[in-house]
PDB file of C-alpha atoms in Angstrom:
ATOM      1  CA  UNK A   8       0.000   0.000   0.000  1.00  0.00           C
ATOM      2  CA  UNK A   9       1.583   3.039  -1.151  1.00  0.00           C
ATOM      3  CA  UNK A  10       1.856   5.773   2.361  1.00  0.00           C
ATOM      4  CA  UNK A  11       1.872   9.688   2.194  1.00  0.00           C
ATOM      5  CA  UNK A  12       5.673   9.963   1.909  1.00  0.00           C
ATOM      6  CA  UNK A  13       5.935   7.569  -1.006  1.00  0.00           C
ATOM      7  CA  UNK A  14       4.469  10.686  -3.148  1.00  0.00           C
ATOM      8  CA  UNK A  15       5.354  14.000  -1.102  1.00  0.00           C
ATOM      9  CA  UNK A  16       7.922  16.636  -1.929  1.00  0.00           C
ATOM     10  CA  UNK A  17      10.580  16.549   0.726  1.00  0.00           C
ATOM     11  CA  UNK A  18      11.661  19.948  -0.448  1.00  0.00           C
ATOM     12  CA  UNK A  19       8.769  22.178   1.178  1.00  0.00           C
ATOM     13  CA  UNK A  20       8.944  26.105   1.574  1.00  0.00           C
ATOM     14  CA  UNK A  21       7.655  27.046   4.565  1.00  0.00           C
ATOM     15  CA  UNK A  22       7.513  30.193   6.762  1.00  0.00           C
ATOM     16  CA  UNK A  23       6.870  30.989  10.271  1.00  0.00           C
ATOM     17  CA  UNK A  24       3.980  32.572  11.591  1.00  0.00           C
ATOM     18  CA  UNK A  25       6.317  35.812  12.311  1.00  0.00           C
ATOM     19  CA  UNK A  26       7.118  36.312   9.095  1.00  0.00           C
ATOM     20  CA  UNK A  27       5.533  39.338   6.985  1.00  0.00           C
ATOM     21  CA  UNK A  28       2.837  38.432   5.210  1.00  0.00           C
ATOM     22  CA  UNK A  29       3.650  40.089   2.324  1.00  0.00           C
ATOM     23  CA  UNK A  30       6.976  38.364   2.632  1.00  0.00           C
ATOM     24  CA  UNK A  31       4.971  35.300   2.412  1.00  0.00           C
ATOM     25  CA  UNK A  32       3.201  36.286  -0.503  1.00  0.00           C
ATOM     26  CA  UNK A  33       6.265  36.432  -2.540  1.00  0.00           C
ATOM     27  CA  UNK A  34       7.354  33.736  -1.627  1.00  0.00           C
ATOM     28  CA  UNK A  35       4.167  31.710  -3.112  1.00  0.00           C
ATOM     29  CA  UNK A  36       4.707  33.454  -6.128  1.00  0.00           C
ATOM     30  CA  UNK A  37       8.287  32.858  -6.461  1.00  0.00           C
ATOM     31  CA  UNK A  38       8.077  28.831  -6.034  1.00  0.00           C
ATOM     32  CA  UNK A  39       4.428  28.788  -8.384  1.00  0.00           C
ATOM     33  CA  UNK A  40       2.685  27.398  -5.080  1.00  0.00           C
ATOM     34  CA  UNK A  41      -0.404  27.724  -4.131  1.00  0.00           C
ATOM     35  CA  UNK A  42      -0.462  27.572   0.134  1.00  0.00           C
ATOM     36  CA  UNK A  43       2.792  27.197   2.650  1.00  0.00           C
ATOM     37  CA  UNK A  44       3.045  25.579   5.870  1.00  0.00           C
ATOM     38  CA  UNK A  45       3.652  27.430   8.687  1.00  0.00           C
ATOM     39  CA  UNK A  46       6.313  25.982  11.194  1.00  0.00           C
ATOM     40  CA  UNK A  47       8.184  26.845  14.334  1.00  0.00           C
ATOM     41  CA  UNK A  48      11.824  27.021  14.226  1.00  0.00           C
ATOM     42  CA  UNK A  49      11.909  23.123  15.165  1.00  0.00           C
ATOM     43  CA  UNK A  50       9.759  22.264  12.316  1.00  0.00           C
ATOM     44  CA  UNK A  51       6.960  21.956  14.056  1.00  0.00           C
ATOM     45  CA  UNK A  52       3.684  22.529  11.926  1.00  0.00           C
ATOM     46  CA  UNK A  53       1.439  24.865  13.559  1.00  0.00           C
ATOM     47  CA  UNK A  54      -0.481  25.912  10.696  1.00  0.00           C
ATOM     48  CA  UNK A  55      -1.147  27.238   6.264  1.00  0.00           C
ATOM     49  CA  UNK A  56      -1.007  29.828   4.617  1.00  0.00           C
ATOM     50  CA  UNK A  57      -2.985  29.515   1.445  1.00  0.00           C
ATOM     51  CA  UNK A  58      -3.340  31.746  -1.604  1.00  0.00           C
ATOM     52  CA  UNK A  59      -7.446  32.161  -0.372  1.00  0.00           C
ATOM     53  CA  UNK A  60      -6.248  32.817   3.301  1.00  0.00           C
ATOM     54  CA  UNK A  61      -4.454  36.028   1.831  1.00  0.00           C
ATOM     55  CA  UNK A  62      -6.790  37.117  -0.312  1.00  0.00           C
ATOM     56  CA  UNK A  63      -8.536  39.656   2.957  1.00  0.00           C
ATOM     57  CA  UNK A  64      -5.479  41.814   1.420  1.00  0.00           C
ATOM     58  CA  UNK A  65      -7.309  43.141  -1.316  1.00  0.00           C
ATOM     59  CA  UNK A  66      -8.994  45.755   0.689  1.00  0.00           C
ATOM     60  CA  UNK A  67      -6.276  46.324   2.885  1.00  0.00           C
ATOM     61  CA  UNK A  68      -4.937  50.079   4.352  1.00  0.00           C
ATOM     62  CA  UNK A  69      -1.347  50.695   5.579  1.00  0.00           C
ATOM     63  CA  UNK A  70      -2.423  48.809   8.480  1.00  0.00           C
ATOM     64  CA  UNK A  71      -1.593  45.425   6.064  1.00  0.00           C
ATOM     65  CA  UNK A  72       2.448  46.344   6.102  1.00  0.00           C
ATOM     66  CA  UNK A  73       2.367  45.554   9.976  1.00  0.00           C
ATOM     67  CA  UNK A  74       0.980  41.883   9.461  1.00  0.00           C
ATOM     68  CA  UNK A  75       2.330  38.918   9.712  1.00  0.00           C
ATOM     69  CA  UNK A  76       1.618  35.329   8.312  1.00  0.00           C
ATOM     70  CA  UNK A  77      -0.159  34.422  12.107  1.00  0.00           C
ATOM     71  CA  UNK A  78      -2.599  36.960  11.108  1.00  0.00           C
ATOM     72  CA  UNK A  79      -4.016  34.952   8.050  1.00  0.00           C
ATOM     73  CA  UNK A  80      -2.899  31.248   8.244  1.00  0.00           C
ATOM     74  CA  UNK A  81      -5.348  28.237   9.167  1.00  0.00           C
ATOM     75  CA  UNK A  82      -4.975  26.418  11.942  1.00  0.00           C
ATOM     76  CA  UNK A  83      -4.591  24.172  12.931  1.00  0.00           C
ATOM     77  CA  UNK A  84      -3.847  22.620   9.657  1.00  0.00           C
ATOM     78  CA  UNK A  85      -4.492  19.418   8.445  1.00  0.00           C
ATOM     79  CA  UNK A  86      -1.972  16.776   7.785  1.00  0.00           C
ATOM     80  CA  UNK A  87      -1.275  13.256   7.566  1.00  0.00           C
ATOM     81  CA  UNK A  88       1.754  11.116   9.122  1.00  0.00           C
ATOM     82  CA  UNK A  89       4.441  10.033   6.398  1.00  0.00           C
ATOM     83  CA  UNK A  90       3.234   6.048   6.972  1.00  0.00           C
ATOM     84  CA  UNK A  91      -0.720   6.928   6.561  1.00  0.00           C
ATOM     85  CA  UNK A  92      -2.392   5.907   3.347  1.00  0.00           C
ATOM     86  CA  UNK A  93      -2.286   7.597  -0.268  1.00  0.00           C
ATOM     87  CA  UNK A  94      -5.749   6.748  -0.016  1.00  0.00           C
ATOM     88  CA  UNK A  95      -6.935   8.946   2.993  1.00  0.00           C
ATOM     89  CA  UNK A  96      -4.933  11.193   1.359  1.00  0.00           C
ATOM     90  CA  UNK A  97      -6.809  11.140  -1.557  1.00  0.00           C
ATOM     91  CA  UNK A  98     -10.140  11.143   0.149  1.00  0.00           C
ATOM     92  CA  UNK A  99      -8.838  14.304   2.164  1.00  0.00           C
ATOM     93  CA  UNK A 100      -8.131  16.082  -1.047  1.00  0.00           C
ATOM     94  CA  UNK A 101     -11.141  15.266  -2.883  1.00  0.00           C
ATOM     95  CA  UNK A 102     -13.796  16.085   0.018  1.00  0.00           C
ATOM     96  CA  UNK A 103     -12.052  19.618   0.906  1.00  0.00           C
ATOM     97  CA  UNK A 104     -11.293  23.139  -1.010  1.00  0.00           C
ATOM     98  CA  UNK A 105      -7.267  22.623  -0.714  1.00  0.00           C
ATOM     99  CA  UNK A 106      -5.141  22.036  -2.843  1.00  0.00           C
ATOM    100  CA  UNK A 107      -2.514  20.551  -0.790  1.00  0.00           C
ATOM    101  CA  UNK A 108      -1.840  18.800   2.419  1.00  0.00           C
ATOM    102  CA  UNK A 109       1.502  18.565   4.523  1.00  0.00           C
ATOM    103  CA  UNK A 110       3.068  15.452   5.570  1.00  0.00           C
ATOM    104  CA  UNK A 111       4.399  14.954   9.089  1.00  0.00           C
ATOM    105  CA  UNK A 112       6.705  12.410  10.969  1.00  0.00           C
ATOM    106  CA  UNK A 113       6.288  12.908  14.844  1.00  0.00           C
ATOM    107  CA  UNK A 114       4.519  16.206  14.207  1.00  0.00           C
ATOM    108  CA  UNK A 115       7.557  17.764  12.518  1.00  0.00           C
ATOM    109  CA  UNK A 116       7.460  18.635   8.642  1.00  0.00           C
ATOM    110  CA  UNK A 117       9.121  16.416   6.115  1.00  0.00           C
ATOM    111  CA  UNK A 118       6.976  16.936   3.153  1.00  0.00           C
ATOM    112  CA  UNK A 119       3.604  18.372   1.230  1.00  0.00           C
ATOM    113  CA  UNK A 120       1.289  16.464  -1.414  1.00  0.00           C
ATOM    114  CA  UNK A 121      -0.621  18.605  -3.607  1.00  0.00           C
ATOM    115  CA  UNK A 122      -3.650  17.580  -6.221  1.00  0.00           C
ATOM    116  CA  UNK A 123      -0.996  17.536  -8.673  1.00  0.00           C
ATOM    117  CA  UNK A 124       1.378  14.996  -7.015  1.00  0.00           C
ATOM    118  CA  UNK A 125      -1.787  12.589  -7.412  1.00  0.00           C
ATOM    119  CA  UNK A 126      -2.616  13.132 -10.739  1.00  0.00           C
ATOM    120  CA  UNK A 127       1.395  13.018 -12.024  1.00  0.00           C
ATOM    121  CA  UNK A 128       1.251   9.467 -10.224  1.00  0.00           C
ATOM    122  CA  UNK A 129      -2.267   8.309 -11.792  1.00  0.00           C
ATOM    123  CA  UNK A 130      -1.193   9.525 -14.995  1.00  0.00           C
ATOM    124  CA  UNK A 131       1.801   7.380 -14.679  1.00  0.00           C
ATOM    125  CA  UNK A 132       0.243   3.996 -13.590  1.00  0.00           C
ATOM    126  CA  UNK A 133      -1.687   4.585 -16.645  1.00  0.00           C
ATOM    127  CA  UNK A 134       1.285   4.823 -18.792  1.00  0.00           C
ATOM    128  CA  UNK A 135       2.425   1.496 -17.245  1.00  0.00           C
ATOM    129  CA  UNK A 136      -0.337  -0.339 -17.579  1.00  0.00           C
ATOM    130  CA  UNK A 137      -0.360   0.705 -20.904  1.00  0.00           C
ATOM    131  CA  UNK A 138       3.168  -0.541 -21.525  1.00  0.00           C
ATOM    132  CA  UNK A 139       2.467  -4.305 -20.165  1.00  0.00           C
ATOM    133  CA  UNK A 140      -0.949  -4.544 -22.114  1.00  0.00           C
TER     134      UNK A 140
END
């Protein structure tokens, strides 16, 4: 049975919930991602920051420039241990707006899976299967 850290990105961006929002929002736009998780300095995951949690911006005065990432993140965030199920994973995904889900080992960060993680893989048992018919 294939687990969460069979598919995740071990190479996650992630920010702290002290950093400057619109810090943050560069940051999103300079890796083409859609949300980041928000850590302590041990890794810890406390909480996202997604593209839609910023979007309260729009409208905002000078009073934005003093915010930080704690002031818009979710939390707590969902997540799934590196040995759970691509499955759940899957099911998460499917039954909930995000687009992407972080992946944990003893509550510390050690990856993300997005939507397109799972479709790259599904399009490549396909090829497979394709190949042994």
């Amino acid at each position: 049975m294939l687990k969460a850290k069979d598919l995740m990105t071990d190479n996650v961006v992630s920010v702290q919930k002290e950093t400057p929002i619109y810090d943050a929002l560069e940051l999103l736009l300079e890796n083409n991602i859609t949300g980041i998780p928000v850590v302590r300095g041990d890794m810890t995951l406390i909480g996202v920051l997604s593209e839609k949690d910023a979007l309260t911006l729009f409208n905002a005065d000078e009073e934005g420039e003093n915010k930080t990432v704690s002031d818009f993140m979710t939390q707590p965030a969902i997540h799934f241990d590196e040995d759970e199920g691509l499955q759940e994973v899957c099911d998460c995904l499917t039954n909930n707006y995000f687009r992407r889900i972080p992946v944990t080992s003893k509550g510390k960060l050690i990856g993300i899976i997005t939507r397109s993680d799972i479709i790259k893989y599904i399009l490549q048992q396909k090829v497979k299967s394709r190949a042994v018919d």
